[in-house]
Short mmCIF file of C-alpha atoms and ligand atoms in Angstrom, two decimals:
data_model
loop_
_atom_site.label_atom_id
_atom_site.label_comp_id
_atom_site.label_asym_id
_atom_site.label_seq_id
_atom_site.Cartn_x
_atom_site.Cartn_y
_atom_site.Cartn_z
CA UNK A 1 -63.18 -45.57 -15.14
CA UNK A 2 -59.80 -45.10 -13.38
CA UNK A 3 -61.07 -45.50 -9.87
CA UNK A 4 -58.86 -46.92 -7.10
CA UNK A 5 -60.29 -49.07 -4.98
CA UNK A 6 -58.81 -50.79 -2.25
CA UNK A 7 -59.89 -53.75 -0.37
CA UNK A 8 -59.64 -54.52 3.33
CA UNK A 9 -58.80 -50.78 3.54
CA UNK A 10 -57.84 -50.07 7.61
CA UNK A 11 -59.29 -46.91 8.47
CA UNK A 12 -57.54 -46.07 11.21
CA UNK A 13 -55.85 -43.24 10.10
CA UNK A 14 -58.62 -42.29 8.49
CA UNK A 15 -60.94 -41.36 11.96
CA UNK A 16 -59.96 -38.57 14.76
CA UNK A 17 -61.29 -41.55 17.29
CA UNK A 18 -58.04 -43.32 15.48
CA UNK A 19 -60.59 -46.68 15.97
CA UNK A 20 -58.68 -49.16 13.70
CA UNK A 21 -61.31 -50.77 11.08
CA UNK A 22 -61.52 -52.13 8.31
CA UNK A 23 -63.84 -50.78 5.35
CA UNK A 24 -64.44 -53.68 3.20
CA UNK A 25 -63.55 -51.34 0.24
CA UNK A 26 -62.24 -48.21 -0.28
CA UNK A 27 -62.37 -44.76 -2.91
CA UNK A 28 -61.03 -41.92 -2.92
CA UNK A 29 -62.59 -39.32 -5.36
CA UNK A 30 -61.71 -35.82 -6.43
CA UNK A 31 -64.61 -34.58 -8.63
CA UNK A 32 -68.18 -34.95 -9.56
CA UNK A 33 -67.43 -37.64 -12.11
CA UNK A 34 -65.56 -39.84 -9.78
CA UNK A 35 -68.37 -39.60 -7.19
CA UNK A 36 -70.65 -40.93 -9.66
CA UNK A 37 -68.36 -43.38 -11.18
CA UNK A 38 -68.13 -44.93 -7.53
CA UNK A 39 -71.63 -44.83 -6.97
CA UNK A 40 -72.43 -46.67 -10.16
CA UNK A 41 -69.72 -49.37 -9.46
CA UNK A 42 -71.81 -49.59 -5.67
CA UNK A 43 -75.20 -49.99 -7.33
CA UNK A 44 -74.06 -52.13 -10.39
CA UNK A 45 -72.50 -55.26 -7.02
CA UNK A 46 -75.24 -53.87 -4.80
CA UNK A 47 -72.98 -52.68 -2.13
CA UNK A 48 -73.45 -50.16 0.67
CA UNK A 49 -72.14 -46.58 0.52
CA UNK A 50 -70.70 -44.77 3.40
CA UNK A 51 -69.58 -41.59 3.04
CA UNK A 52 -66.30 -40.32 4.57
CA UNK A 53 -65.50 -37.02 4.92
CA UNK A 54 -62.42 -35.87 7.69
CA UNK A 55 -63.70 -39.00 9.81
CA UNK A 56 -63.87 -36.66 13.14
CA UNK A 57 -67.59 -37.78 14.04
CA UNK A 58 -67.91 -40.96 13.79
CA UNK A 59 -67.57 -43.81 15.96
CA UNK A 60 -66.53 -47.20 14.05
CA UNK A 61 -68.32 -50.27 15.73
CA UNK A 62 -66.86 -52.63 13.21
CA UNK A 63 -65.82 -53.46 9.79
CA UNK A 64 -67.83 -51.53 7.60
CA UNK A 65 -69.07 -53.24 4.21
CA UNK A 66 -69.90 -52.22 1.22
CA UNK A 67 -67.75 -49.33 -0.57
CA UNK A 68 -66.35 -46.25 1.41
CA UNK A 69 -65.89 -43.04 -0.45
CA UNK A 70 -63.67 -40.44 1.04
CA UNK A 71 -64.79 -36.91 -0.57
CA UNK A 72 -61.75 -35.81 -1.26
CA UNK A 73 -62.57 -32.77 -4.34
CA UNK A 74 -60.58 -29.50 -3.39
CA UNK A 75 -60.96 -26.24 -4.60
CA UNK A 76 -62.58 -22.77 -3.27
CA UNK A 77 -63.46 -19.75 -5.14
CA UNK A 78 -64.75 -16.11 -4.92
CA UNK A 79 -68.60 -16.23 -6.47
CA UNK A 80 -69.57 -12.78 -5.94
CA UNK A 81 -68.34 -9.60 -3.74
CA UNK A 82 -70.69 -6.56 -3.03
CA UNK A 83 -69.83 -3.16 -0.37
CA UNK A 84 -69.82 -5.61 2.29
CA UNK A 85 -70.14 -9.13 2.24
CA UNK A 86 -68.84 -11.80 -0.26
CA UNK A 87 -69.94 -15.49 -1.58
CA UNK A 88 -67.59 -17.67 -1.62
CA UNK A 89 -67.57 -21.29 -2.53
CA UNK A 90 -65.36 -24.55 -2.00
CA UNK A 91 -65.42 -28.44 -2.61
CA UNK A 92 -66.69 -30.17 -0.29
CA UNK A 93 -63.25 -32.25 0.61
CA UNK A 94 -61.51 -29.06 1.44
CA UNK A 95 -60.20 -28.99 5.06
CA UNK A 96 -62.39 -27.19 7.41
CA UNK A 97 -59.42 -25.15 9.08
CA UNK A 98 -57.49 -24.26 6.09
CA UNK A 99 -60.66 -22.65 4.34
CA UNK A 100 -61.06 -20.53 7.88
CA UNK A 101 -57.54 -19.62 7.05
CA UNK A 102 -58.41 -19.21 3.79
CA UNK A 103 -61.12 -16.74 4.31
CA UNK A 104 -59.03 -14.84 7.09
CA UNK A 105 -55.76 -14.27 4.27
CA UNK A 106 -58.14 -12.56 2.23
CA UNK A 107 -59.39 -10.66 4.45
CA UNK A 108 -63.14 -12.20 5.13
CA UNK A 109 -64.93 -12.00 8.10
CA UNK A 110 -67.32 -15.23 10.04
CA UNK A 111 -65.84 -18.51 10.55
CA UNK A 112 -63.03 -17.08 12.97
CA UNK A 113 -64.77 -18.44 15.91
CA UNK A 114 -65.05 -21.57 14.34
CA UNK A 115 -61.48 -21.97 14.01
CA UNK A 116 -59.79 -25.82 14.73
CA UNK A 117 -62.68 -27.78 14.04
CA UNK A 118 -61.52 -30.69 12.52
CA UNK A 119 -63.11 -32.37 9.49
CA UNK A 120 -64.09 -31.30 5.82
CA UNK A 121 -66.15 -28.68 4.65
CA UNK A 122 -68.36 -31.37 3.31
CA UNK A 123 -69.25 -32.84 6.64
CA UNK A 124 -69.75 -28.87 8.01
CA UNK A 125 -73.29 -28.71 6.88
CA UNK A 126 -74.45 -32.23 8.45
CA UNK A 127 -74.22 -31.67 11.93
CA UNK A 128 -74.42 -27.73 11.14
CA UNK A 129 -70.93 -27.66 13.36
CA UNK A 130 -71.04 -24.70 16.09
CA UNK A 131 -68.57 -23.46 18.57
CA UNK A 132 -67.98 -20.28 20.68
CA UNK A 133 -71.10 -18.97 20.13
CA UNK A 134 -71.79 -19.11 16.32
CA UNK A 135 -73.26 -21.74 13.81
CA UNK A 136 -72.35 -22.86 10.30
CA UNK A 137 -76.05 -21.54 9.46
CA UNK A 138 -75.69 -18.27 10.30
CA UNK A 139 -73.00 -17.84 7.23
CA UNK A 140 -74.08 -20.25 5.07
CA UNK A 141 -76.08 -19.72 2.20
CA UNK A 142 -76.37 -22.85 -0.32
CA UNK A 143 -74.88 -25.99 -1.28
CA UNK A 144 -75.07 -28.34 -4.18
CA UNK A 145 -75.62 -31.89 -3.61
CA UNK A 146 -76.28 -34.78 -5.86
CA UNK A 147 -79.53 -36.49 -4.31
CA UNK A 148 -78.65 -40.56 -4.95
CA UNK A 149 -82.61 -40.76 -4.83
CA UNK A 150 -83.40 -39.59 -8.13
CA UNK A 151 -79.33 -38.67 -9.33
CA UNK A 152 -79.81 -35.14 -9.96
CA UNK A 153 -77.76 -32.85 -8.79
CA UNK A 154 -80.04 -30.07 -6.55
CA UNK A 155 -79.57 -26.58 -4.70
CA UNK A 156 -80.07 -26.43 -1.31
CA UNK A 157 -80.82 -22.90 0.13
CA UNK A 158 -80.46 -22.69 3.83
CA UNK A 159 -84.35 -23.24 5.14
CA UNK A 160 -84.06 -26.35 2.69
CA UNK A 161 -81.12 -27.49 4.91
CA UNK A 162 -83.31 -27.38 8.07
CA UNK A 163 -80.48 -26.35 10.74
CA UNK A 164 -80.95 -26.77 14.06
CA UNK A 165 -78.44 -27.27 17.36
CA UNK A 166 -76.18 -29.94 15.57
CA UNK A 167 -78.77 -31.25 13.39
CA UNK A 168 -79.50 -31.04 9.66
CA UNK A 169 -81.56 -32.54 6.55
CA UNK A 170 -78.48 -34.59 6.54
CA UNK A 171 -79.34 -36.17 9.87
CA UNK A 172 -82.81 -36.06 9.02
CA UNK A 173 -82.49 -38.05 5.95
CA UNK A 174 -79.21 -40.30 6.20
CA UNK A 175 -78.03 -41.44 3.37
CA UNK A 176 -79.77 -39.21 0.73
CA UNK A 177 -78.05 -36.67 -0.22
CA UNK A 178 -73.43 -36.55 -1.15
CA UNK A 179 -72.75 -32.72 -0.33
CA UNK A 180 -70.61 -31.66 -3.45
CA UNK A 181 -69.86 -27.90 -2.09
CA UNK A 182 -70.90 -25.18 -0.12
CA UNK A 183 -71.78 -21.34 -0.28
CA UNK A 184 -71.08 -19.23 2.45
CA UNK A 185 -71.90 -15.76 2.96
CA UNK A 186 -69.20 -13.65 4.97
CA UNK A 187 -68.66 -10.27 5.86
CA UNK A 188 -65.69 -7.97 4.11
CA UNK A 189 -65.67 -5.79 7.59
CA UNK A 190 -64.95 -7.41 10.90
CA UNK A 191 -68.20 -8.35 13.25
CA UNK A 192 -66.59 -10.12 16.17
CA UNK A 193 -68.90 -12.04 17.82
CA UNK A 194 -68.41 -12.26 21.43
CA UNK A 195 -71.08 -14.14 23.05
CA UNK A 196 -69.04 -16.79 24.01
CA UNK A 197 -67.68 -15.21 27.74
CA UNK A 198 -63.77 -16.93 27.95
CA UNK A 199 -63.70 -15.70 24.60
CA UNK A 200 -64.61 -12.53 25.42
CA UNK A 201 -62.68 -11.85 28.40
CA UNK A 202 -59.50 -13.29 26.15
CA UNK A 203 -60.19 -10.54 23.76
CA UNK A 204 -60.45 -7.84 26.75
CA UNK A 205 -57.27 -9.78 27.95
CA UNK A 206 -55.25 -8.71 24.65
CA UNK A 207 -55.86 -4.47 25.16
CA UNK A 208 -57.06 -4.22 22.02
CA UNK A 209 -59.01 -1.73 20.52
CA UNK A 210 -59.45 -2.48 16.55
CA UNK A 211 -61.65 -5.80 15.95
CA UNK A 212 -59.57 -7.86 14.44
CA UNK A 213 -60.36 -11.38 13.28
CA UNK A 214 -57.18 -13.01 12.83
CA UNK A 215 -56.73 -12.29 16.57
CA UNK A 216 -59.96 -13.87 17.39
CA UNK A 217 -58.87 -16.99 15.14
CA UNK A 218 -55.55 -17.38 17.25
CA UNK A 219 -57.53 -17.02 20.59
CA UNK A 220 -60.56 -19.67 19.50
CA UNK A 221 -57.29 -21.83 18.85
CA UNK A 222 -55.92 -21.08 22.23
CA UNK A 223 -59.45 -22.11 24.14
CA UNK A 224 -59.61 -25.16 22.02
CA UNK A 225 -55.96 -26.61 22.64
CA UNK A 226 -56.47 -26.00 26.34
CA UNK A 227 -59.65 -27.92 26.71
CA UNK A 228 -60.44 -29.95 23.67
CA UNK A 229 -57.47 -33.36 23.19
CA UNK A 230 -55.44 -33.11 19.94
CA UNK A 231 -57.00 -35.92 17.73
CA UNK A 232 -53.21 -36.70 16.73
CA UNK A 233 -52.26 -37.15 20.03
CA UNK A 234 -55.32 -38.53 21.58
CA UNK A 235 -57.88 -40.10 19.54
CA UNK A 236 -61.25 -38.24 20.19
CA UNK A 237 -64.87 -37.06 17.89
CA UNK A 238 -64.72 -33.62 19.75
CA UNK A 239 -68.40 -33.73 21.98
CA UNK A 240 -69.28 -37.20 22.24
CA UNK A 241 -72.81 -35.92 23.31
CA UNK A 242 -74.97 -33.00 22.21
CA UNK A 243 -76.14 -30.33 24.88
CA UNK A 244 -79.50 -31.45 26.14
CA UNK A 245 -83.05 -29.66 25.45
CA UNK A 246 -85.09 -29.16 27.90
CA UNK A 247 -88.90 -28.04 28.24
CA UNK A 248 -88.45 -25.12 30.46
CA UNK A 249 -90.46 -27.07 33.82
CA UNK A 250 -88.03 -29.56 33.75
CA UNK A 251 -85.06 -27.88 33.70
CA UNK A 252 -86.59 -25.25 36.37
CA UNK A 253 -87.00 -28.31 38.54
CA UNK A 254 -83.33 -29.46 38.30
CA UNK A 255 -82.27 -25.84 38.88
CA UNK A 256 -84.20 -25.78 42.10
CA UNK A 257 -82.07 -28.68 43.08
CA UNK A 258 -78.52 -27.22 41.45
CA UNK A 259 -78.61 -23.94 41.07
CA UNK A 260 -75.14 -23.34 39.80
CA UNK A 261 -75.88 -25.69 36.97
CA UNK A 262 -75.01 -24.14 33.72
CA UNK A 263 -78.01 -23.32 31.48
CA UNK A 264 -78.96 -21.55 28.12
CA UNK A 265 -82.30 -20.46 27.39
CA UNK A 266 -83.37 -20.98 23.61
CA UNK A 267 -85.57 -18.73 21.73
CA UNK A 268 -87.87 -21.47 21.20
CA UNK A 269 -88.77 -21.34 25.23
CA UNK A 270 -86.60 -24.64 25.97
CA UNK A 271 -83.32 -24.70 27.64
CA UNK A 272 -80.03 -26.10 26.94
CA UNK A 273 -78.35 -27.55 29.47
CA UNK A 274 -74.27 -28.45 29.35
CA UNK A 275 -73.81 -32.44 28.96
CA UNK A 276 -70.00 -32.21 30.27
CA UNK A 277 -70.89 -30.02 33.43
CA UNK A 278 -74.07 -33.31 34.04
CA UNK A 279 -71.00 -35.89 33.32
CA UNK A 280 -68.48 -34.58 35.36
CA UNK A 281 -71.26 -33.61 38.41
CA UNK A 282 -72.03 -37.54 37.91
CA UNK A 283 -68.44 -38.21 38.70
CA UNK A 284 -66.95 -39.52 35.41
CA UNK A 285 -64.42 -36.48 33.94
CA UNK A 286 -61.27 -38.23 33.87
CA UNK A 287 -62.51 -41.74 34.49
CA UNK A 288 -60.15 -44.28 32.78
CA UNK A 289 -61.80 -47.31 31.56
CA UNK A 290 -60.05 -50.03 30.02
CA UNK A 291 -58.01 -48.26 26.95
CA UNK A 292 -60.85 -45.65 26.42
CA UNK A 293 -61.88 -42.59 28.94
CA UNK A 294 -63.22 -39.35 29.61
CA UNK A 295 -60.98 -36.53 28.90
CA UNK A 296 -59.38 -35.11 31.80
CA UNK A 297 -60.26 -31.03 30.71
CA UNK A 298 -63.79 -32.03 29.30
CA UNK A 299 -66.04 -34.38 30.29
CA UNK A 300 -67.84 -34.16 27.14
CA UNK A 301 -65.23 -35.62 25.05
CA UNK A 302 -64.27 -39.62 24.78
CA UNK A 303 -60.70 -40.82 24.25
CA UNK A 304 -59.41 -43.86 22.80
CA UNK A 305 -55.87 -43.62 25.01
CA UNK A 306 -54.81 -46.19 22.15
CA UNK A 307 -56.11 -49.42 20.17
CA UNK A 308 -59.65 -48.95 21.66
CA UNK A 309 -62.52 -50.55 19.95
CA UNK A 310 -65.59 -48.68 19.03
CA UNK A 311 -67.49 -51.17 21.27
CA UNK A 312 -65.59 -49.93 24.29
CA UNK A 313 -66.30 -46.26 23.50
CA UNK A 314 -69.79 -47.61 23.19
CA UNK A 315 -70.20 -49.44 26.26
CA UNK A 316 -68.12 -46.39 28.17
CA UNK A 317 -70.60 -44.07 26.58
CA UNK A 318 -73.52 -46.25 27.50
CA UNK A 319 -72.99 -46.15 31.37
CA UNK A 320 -72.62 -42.89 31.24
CA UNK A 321 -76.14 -42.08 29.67
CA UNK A 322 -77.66 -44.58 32.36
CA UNK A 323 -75.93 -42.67 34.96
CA UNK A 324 -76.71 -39.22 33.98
CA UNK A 325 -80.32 -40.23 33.14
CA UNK A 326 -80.85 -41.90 36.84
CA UNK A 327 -79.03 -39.15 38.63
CA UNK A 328 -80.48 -35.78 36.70
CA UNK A 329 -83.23 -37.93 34.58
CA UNK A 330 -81.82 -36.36 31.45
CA UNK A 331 -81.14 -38.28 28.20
CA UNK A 332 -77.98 -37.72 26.39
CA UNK A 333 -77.83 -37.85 22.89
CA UNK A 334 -74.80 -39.15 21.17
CA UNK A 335 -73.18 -36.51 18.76
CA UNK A 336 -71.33 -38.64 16.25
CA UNK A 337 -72.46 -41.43 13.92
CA UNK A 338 -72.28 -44.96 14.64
CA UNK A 339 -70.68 -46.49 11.37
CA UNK A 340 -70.21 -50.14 10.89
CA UNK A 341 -69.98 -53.45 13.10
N1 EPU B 1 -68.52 -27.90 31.92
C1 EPU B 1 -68.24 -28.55 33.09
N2 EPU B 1 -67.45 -29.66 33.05
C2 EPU B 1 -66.93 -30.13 31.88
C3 EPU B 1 -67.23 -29.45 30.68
C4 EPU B 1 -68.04 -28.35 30.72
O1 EPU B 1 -68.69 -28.16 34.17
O2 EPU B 1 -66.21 -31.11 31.94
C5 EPU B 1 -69.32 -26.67 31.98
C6 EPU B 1 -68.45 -25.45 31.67
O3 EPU B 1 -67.84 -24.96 32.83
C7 EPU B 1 -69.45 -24.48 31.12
C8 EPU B 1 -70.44 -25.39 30.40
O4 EPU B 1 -70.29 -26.69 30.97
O5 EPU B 1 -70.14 -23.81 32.14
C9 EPU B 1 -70.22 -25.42 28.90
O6 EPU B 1 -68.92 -25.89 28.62
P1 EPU B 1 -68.07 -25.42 27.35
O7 EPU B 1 -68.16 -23.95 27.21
O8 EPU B 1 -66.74 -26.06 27.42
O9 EPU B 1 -68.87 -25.96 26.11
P2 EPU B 1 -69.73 -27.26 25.88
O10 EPU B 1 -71.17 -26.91 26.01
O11 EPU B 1 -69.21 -28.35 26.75
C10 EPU B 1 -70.06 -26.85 23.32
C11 EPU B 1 -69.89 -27.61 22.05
C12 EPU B 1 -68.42 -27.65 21.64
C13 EPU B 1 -67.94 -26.22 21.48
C14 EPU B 1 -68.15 -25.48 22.82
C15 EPU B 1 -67.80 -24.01 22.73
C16 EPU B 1 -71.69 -29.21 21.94
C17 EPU B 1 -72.10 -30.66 22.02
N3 EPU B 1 -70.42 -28.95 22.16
O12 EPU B 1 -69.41 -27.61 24.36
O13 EPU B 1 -68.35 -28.30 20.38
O14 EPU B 1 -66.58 -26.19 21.12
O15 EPU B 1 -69.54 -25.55 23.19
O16 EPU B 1 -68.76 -23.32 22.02
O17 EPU B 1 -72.54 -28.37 21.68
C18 EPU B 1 -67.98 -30.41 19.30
O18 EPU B 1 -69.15 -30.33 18.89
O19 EPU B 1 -67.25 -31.38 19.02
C19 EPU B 1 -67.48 -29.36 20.18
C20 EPU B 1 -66.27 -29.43 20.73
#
């Protein structure tokens, strides 16, 4: 079968949080026929599966049992290319930020604002990954994914996916579906997209005329590095919680109360409220705690400042929610999954 597995595999390198556990056996596959060779070998001793993809939302609570396989199948192509858009397609263990790069070298237009996000392009589609104003949905259009319920492979078109704000199918149904690789759609002419105000006052900032994507890609980077921690340096899963929903009344009241609070209105009537400006009005942003914190820049991010356990960055993340919820009577939601323990 030629699979490698390895036992008592530590995955700390293997997780942004840099959370050091140990995955009671590990795989690595490449292609199609691995993935299926591995999930075989799981069903054949009964073991668990997690999936692993760039390990940068997740939060491991303990050893985790059963077989991990990393999705590690690289590869992206050009499906199709009209007047002004083009199709393109890659594995889904290609890095997230070197297919941005990718697209940018040859000259396609889309995911600059999503520049930096760590992870795999595999993982993209699961927590429909968003930043500076735009969202994986809005340029995707398919993927193909082997559904372990009945073992066919299937086609996913984007109202199949069910995207929302950081939610999916994939959250919806854990477990169900391996993403093999993804379609995107993206433009052959620049579109900046400038929603996003730092961003667009950065762009103002650089006396430019000409739209130019590339530019946008270096000044996404910029914004990130200055408020987002450097997984390599400090172990992190980007926003620890999502953005809160609100039914318009509620978050009306709060304004009443704070009226500088930041807030988005949603097309569906509710409005989104910013988790790191609640945290850091509740007092934590920079809070130390043990060998885990809140980052110092933004209040919305968790850091392991080195050899923290998952249950710490639980039990940190835990008296935040009861804080937030009795001083604003919001619930946060944590953003990555809980794997293991
Ligand atoms: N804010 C504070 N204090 C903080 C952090 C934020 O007051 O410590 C305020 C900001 O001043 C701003 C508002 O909250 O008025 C929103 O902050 P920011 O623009 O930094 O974005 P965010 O809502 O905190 C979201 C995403 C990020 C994404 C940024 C930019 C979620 C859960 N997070 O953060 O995504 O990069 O917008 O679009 O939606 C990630 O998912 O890992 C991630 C980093």
């Amino acid at each position: 079968m030629g699979l490698a597995v390895v036992s008592q595999a530590d995955l700390g390198l293997l997780n942004t949080f840099g959370i050091s556990e140990h995955a009671e056996r590990l795989v690595a596959v490449e292609s199609d026929g691995q993935l299926r060779d591995a999930l075989a070998l799981a069903r054949q001793h009964d073991w668990p599966v997690t999936l692993l993809g760039g390990g940068s939302n997740m939060v491991l609570a303990g050893p985790v049992p059963g077989l991990t396989v990393a999705m590690r199948s690289r590869g992206r192509r050009v499906l199709e290319r009209s007047a002004d858009s083009v199709l393109i397609e890659a594995e889904a263990g290609e890095n997230w930020h070197q297919l941005v790069g990718w697209t940018l070298d040859h000259g396609f237009h889309g995911l600059e604002n999503l520049s930096l996000i760590p992870g795999t392009l595999g993982a993209a589609p699961v927590q429909n990954i968003g930043a500076y104003g735009v969202e994986l949905c809005e340029v995707f259009d398919s993927l193909e994914a082997l559904d372990r319920g009945s073992g066919q492979l299937c086609r996913l078109d984007r109202s199949a996916c069910r995207f929302a704000y950081r939610d999916s199918l994939f959250k919806q149904q854990p477990g169900r579906f391996v993403i093999l690789r993804v379609r995107l759609r993206l433009g052959t002419c620049p579109q900046p997209r400038l929603d996003y105000a730092p961003l667009a006052a950065a762009w103002q900032a650089t006396g430019l005329r000409r739209p130019d994507s590339r530019v946008i890609s270096e000044l996404v980077c910029r914004i990130r590095r200055s408020k987002l921690p450097d997984p390599v340096q400090l172990g992190n899963a980007g926003s620890f919680f999502k953005n809160p929903l609100l039914p318009a009344g509620q978050a009306r009241a709060l304004l009443l109360r704070w009226p500088a609070m930041p807030h988005y209105p949603q097309a569906d009537g509710s409005i989104k409220l910013a988790a790191g400006w609640l945290i850091e009005q509740a007092g934590w942003k920079g809070h130390c705690q043990g060998r885990v914190g809140v980052h110092r820049e933004q209040a919305l991010v968790l850091v392991n400042y080195g050899g923290a356990r998952g249950a710490e960055v639980m039990t940190l993340a835990r008296a935040i929610q009861q804080d937030v919820a009795e001083k604003f009577g919001v619930e946060l939601e944590m953003e990555p999954q809980l794997i293991g323990g």
